[in-house]
């Protein structure tokens, strides 16, 4: 590495000055006048930041609409400074935006924002997730009834769910589809959302009570009866038939594994 | 390091025609119309999923478009000029995607974009001297060995120069090609942007560019921003490579100037921001094709 120590130092200084605007720009940047050196270096700062803000805006469109362009830009810049990308793949950037929002003081009065970020990130992951066939609920009917409890349902690679204390799906829907956002009452209960992409389009749909626990149990390899028992232990009103219908309808199950 | 001669165009190379950057906004129009265009170029990083494997619309459309057209992979993530090690993970992903889609060409930039664990999402400038040349040549060798194929390196747009530069960009690129056998990608707009920003003559740059190594050309648009007051008292202008509009008249005339000297090449219309409807982008590609055809006709007349 020693052959490149000057260049390493230059790249280290350049990086520091890109990430923290208060840091001095590298001395090796050719001396015209100081104002011009700053202007030229700022083109790189702007390119980096504008590209990343645009990527976050495309990934989190509902958060962008909820807080507005100007506020989103400032919020995104604070996030970028705290957590610059660590991968050359831009689609991997922004996974921790929800966690950042949990402690971002200026949006403390929008407590549902972190869960909205989680929902939008899961949509993004579903869009890019590997392809897989989907199973039909009719396949269950062909199995002997006494075997049903012992089967394992495999989730589609694009399928996930988000259980929230806030009505995030309702908020997402009105901010995505309505020209004028519909008012949502403050005492509206929390929602669990299923995210899938059976073919090319990402789908979001509401899940019945207990379904989130059921899906988590399936993902951990439990049989259908074990998963149903876990869900019932958490929510006495868990409805297996309704939950299965929702999962198969949305293409969340890729295949059925008989015991 | 061995001296290399320019390699002849291999079978399955891109045609000497205009191509366009492949954008998700145009997937459906391209499949529906199957337009008369030479090839498409894409950033492989956009087809590597989001960290958990890759499927969905990007792969669906790319498979179908690949079945109809030649492809070029134009990487933005290898950070070939960084003093850090090339990312093996990234090389591996590139190799996998190349095995899947068999692109006719692969190019990257004379730039760096990462330091330590941070990726800056921008193509950052390098000082041109022997140490940088040795580093970039070693990285190009490593990438070409790992990927088992020749790559092209593109001249960058720059806004700053370095006091530790000891050679010109063209000498640097020509020596890099000679040492590694890599090809060159001549971005006409980048040459024009640099000429304006650093005060040299773009036509002389285009005339001096080593045409025998050039296997692809890029044509793109740029923006003009304020660059402060010059010593002369006149407000200065800085050109920024934005890829968000048609190329300007000067870039087109520099393109014509190059192909008049060097003959036709695969020529890309690069348009990545404020993306127009497909017919407008296709019209720009048709313009480049027409210029190359006119040039060919004039050559035939002259003989």
mmCIF file of C-alpha atoms in Angstrom, chain A residues 38-233:
data_model
loop_
_atom_site.group_PDB
_atom_site.id
_atom_site.type_symbol
_atom_site.label_atom_id
_atom_site.label_comp_id
_atom_site.label_asym_id
_atom_site.label_seq_id
_atom_site.Cartn_x
_atom_site.Cartn_y
_atom_site.Cartn_z
ATOM 1 C CA UNK A 38 -14.765 25.484 -2.911
ATOM 2 C CA UNK A 39 -17.187 25.860 -5.821
ATOM 3 C CA UNK A 40 -15.562 23.061 -7.765
ATOM 4 C CA UNK A 41 -15.488 20.732 -4.766
ATOM 5 C CA UNK A 42 -19.139 21.500 -4.052
ATOM 6 C CA UNK A 43 -20.082 20.004 -7.436
ATOM 7 C CA UNK A 44 -18.934 16.629 -6.054
ATOM 8 C CA UNK A 45 -20.774 17.203 -2.757
ATOM 9 C CA UNK A 46 -23.940 18.113 -4.623
ATOM 10 C CA UNK A 47 -23.667 15.194 -7.048
ATOM 11 C CA UNK A 48 -23.264 12.718 -4.217
ATOM 12 C CA UNK A 49 -26.008 14.173 -2.051
ATOM 13 C CA UNK A 50 -28.510 14.876 -4.841
ATOM 14 C CA UNK A 51 -28.136 11.313 -6.134
ATOM 15 C CA UNK A 52 -28.659 9.765 -2.713
ATOM 16 C CA UNK A 53 -31.563 12.071 -1.768
ATOM 17 C CA UNK A 54 -33.252 11.179 -5.080
ATOM 18 C CA UNK A 55 -32.690 7.463 -4.427
ATOM 19 C CA UNK A 56 -34.223 7.749 -0.940
ATOM 20 C CA UNK A 57 -37.136 9.792 -2.316
ATOM 21 C CA UNK A 58 -37.850 7.094 -4.909
ATOM 22 C CA UNK A 59 -37.674 4.408 -2.202
ATOM 23 C CA UNK A 60 -39.795 6.296 0.362
ATOM 24 C CA UNK A 61 -42.430 8.145 -1.741
ATOM 25 C CA UNK A 62 -45.110 8.209 0.988
ATOM 26 C CA UNK A 63 -42.701 9.605 3.580
ATOM 27 C CA UNK A 64 -41.718 12.208 0.989
ATOM 28 C CA UNK A 65 -45.376 13.166 0.500
ATOM 29 C CA UNK A 66 -46.065 13.191 4.243
ATOM 30 C CA UNK A 67 -43.251 15.610 5.120
ATOM 31 C CA UNK A 68 -42.864 17.533 1.829
ATOM 32 C CA UNK A 69 -39.872 17.999 -0.518
ATOM 33 C CA UNK A 70 -37.905 20.514 1.481
ATOM 34 C CA UNK A 71 -38.212 18.734 4.806
ATOM 35 C CA UNK A 72 -37.477 15.353 3.195
ATOM 36 C CA UNK A 73 -34.296 16.737 1.653
ATOM 37 C CA UNK A 74 -33.019 17.986 5.027
ATOM 38 C CA UNK A 75 -33.997 14.732 6.738
ATOM 39 C CA UNK A 76 -32.341 12.628 4.015
ATOM 40 C CA UNK A 77 -29.131 14.682 4.251
ATOM 41 C CA UNK A 78 -29.003 14.101 8.021
ATOM 42 C CA UNK A 79 -29.408 10.363 7.375
ATOM 43 C CA UNK A 80 -26.714 10.318 4.657
ATOM 44 C CA UNK A 81 -24.241 12.050 6.977
ATOM 45 C CA UNK A 82 -24.975 9.562 9.716
ATOM 46 C CA UNK A 83 -24.956 6.540 7.439
ATOM 47 C CA UNK A 84 -23.338 6.825 3.992
ATOM 48 C CA UNK A 85 -23.785 3.885 1.594
ATOM 49 C CA UNK A 86 -21.594 0.833 2.206
ATOM 50 C CA UNK A 87 -22.373 -0.932 -1.083
ATOM 51 C CA UNK A 88 -21.901 -0.038 -4.750
ATOM 52 C CA UNK A 89 -25.499 -1.174 -5.320
ATOM 53 C CA UNK A 90 -27.740 1.838 -4.821
ATOM 54 C CA UNK A 91 -30.806 -0.422 -4.372
ATOM 55 C CA UNK A 92 -29.273 -1.658 -1.096
ATOM 56 C CA UNK A 93 -29.145 1.864 0.332
ATOM 57 C CA UNK A 94 -31.640 3.072 2.916
ATOM 58 C CA UNK A 95 -32.352 -0.153 4.815
ATOM 59 C CA UNK A 96 -31.826 1.633 8.138
ATOM 60 C CA UNK A 97 -33.909 4.726 7.383
ATOM 61 C CA UNK A 98 -36.678 3.486 9.721
ATOM 62 C CA UNK A 99 -34.234 3.101 12.597
ATOM 63 C CA UNK A 100 -32.872 6.589 11.898
ATOM 64 C CA UNK A 101 -36.413 8.037 12.010
ATOM 65 C CA UNK A 102 -37.028 6.493 15.442
ATOM 66 C CA UNK A 103 -34.610 8.934 16.998
ATOM 67 C CA UNK A 104 -34.994 11.846 14.554
ATOM 68 C CA UNK A 105 -36.252 14.579 16.895
ATOM 69 C CA UNK A 106 -37.959 16.869 14.299
ATOM 70 C CA UNK A 107 -40.478 14.133 13.325
ATOM 71 C CA UNK A 108 -41.225 12.962 16.875
ATOM 72 C CA UNK A 109 -44.838 14.188 16.408
ATOM 73 C CA UNK A 110 -45.311 11.697 13.530
ATOM 74 C CA UNK A 111 -44.809 8.468 15.517
ATOM 75 C CA UNK A 112 -46.001 6.241 12.636
ATOM 76 C CA UNK A 113 -43.160 7.427 10.362
ATOM 77 C CA UNK A 114 -40.655 4.644 11.246
ATOM 78 C CA UNK A 115 -43.265 1.947 10.493
ATOM 79 C CA UNK A 116 -44.122 3.695 7.228
ATOM 80 C CA UNK A 117 -40.434 3.544 6.331
ATOM 81 C CA UNK A 118 -40.432 -0.192 7.161
ATOM 82 C CA UNK A 119 -43.462 -0.734 4.916
ATOM 83 C CA UNK A 120 -41.877 1.157 2.011
ATOM 84 C CA UNK A 121 -38.578 -0.717 2.449
ATOM 85 C CA UNK A 122 -40.412 -4.079 2.400
ATOM 86 C CA UNK A 123 -42.163 -2.993 -0.820
ATOM 87 C CA UNK A 124 -38.737 -2.186 -2.299
ATOM 88 C CA UNK A 125 -37.329 -5.594 -1.241
ATOM 89 C CA UNK A 126 -40.400 -7.360 -2.680
ATOM 90 C CA UNK A 127 -39.882 -5.611 -6.047
ATOM 91 C CA UNK A 128 -36.319 -6.952 -6.326
ATOM 92 C CA UNK A 129 -36.826 -10.332 -4.595
ATOM 93 C CA UNK A 130 -36.067 -13.585 -6.455
ATOM 94 C CA UNK A 131 -38.858 -15.079 -8.567
ATOM 95 C CA UNK A 132 -40.704 -18.202 -7.474
ATOM 96 C CA UNK A 133 -43.831 -20.123 -8.449
ATOM 97 C CA UNK A 134 -46.903 -19.665 -6.253
ATOM 98 C CA UNK A 135 -49.110 -22.354 -4.740
ATOM 99 C CA UNK A 136 -52.929 -22.369 -5.017
ATOM 100 C CA UNK A 137 -55.195 -22.915 -2.006
ATOM 101 C CA UNK A 138 -56.935 -25.691 -3.992
ATOM 102 C CA UNK A 139 -53.813 -27.813 -3.442
ATOM 103 C CA UNK A 140 -54.765 -28.024 0.246
ATOM 104 C CA UNK A 141 -58.053 -29.676 -0.695
ATOM 105 C CA UNK A 142 -56.228 -32.563 -2.358
ATOM 106 C CA UNK A 143 -54.496 -33.495 0.907
ATOM 107 C CA UNK A 144 -55.964 -35.975 3.388
ATOM 108 C CA UNK A 145 -57.628 -33.942 6.192
ATOM 109 C CA UNK A 146 -55.663 -35.720 8.942
ATOM 110 C CA UNK A 147 -52.391 -34.684 7.237
ATOM 111 C CA UNK A 148 -53.293 -31.023 7.003
ATOM 112 C CA UNK A 149 -51.891 -30.042 10.377
ATOM 113 C CA UNK A 150 -48.461 -31.512 9.611
ATOM 114 C CA UNK A 151 -47.804 -29.694 6.344
ATOM 115 C CA UNK A 152 -45.366 -26.836 6.042
ATOM 116 C CA UNK A 153 -46.224 -23.747 4.007
ATOM 117 C CA UNK A 154 -43.191 -22.138 2.378
ATOM 118 C CA UNK A 155 -43.306 -18.385 1.987
ATOM 119 C CA UNK A 156 -42.614 -16.818 -1.410
ATOM 120 C CA UNK A 157 -39.225 -14.979 -1.377
ATOM 121 C CA UNK A 158 -41.021 -11.673 -2.028
ATOM 122 C CA UNK A 159 -43.524 -12.169 0.843
ATOM 123 C CA UNK A 160 -43.186 -10.357 4.164
ATOM 124 C CA UNK A 161 -45.421 -8.696 6.705
ATOM 125 C CA UNK A 162 -45.390 -5.666 8.955
ATOM 126 C CA UNK A 163 -47.302 -5.538 12.242
ATOM 127 C CA UNK A 164 -47.720 -1.934 13.349
ATOM 128 C CA UNK A 165 -49.396 -0.124 16.256
ATOM 129 C CA UNK A 166 -50.484 2.449 13.641
ATOM 130 C CA UNK A 167 -52.836 2.196 10.634
ATOM 131 C CA UNK A 168 -49.873 2.334 8.240
ATOM 132 C CA UNK A 169 -51.584 0.546 5.342
ATOM 133 C CA UNK A 170 -54.496 2.996 5.408
ATOM 134 C CA UNK A 171 -52.065 5.920 5.564
ATOM 135 C CA UNK A 172 -49.997 4.399 2.731
ATOM 136 C CA UNK A 173 -53.065 3.841 0.542
ATOM 137 C CA UNK A 174 -54.470 7.357 0.788
ATOM 138 C CA UNK A 175 -51.031 8.911 0.263
ATOM 139 C CA UNK A 176 -50.372 6.701 -2.746
ATOM 140 C CA UNK A 177 -53.715 6.719 -4.530
ATOM 141 C CA UNK A 178 -55.608 9.877 -3.513
ATOM 142 C CA UNK A 179 -55.011 13.336 -4.978
ATOM 143 C CA UNK A 180 -56.291 14.747 -1.671
ATOM 144 C CA UNK A 181 -55.208 12.753 1.357
ATOM 145 C CA UNK A 182 -58.180 11.334 3.306
ATOM 146 C CA UNK A 183 -58.271 12.219 7.009
ATOM 147 C CA UNK A 184 -57.560 9.253 9.283
ATOM 148 C CA UNK A 185 -58.912 9.280 12.809
ATOM 149 C CA UNK A 186 -56.309 9.249 15.571
ATOM 150 C CA UNK A 187 -57.933 6.304 17.390
ATOM 151 C CA UNK A 188 -57.878 4.019 14.370
ATOM 152 C CA UNK A 189 -56.300 0.715 15.462
ATOM 153 C CA UNK A 190 -52.943 -0.623 14.298
ATOM 154 C CA UNK A 191 -52.731 -2.741 11.138
ATOM 155 C CA UNK A 192 -50.787 -5.775 10.002
ATOM 156 C CA UNK A 193 -49.896 -5.628 6.307
ATOM 157 C CA UNK A 194 -48.931 -8.422 3.931
ATOM 158 C CA UNK A 195 -46.418 -7.478 1.225
ATOM 159 C CA UNK A 196 -46.152 -9.798 -1.810
ATOM 160 C CA UNK A 197 -45.092 -9.832 -5.449
ATOM 161 C CA UNK A 198 -46.603 -12.944 -7.024
ATOM 162 C CA UNK A 199 -45.713 -11.822 -10.572
ATOM 163 C CA UNK A 200 -44.462 -8.346 -11.524
ATOM 164 C CA UNK A 201 -46.543 -6.067 -9.300
ATOM 165 C CA UNK A 202 -45.978 -5.542 -5.588
ATOM 166 C CA UNK A 203 -49.229 -5.989 -3.639
ATOM 167 C CA UNK A 204 -50.125 -4.750 -0.158
ATOM 168 C CA UNK A 205 -53.115 -6.148 1.713
ATOM 169 C CA UNK A 206 -54.424 -6.132 5.275
ATOM 170 C CA UNK A 207 -54.042 -9.278 7.385
ATOM 171 C CA UNK A 208 -56.476 -10.509 10.035
ATOM 172 C CA UNK A 209 -55.573 -10.564 13.744
ATOM 173 C CA UNK A 210 -52.880 -13.092 14.658
ATOM 174 C CA UNK A 211 -51.777 -13.604 11.033
ATOM 175 C CA UNK A 212 -48.448 -11.863 11.677
ATOM 176 C CA UNK A 213 -47.526 -14.398 14.393
ATOM 177 C CA UNK A 214 -48.676 -17.209 12.064
ATOM 178 C CA UNK A 215 -46.413 -16.002 9.206
ATOM 179 C CA UNK A 216 -43.416 -15.572 11.497
ATOM 180 C CA UNK A 217 -43.922 -19.135 12.769
ATOM 181 C CA UNK A 218 -44.160 -20.478 9.186
ATOM 182 C CA UNK A 219 -40.949 -18.635 8.292
ATOM 183 C CA UNK A 220 -39.246 -20.320 11.255
ATOM 184 C CA UNK A 221 -40.191 -23.736 9.859
ATOM 185 C CA UNK A 222 -43.142 -24.627 12.098
ATOM 186 C CA UNK A 223 -45.857 -26.885 10.714
ATOM 187 C CA UNK A 224 -49.239 -25.351 9.931
ATOM 188 C CA UNK A 225 -50.779 -26.646 13.184
ATOM 189 C CA UNK A 226 -47.830 -25.451 15.291
ATOM 190 C CA UNK A 227 -48.008 -22.036 13.632
ATOM 191 C CA UNK A 228 -51.780 -21.847 14.179
ATOM 192 C CA UNK A 229 -51.281 -22.746 17.860
ATOM 193 C CA UNK A 230 -48.690 -19.953 18.210
ATOM 194 C CA UNK A 231 -51.116 -17.470 16.637
ATOM 195 C CA UNK A 232 -54.018 -18.615 18.857
ATOM 196 C CA UNK A 233 -51.862 -18.290 21.966
#
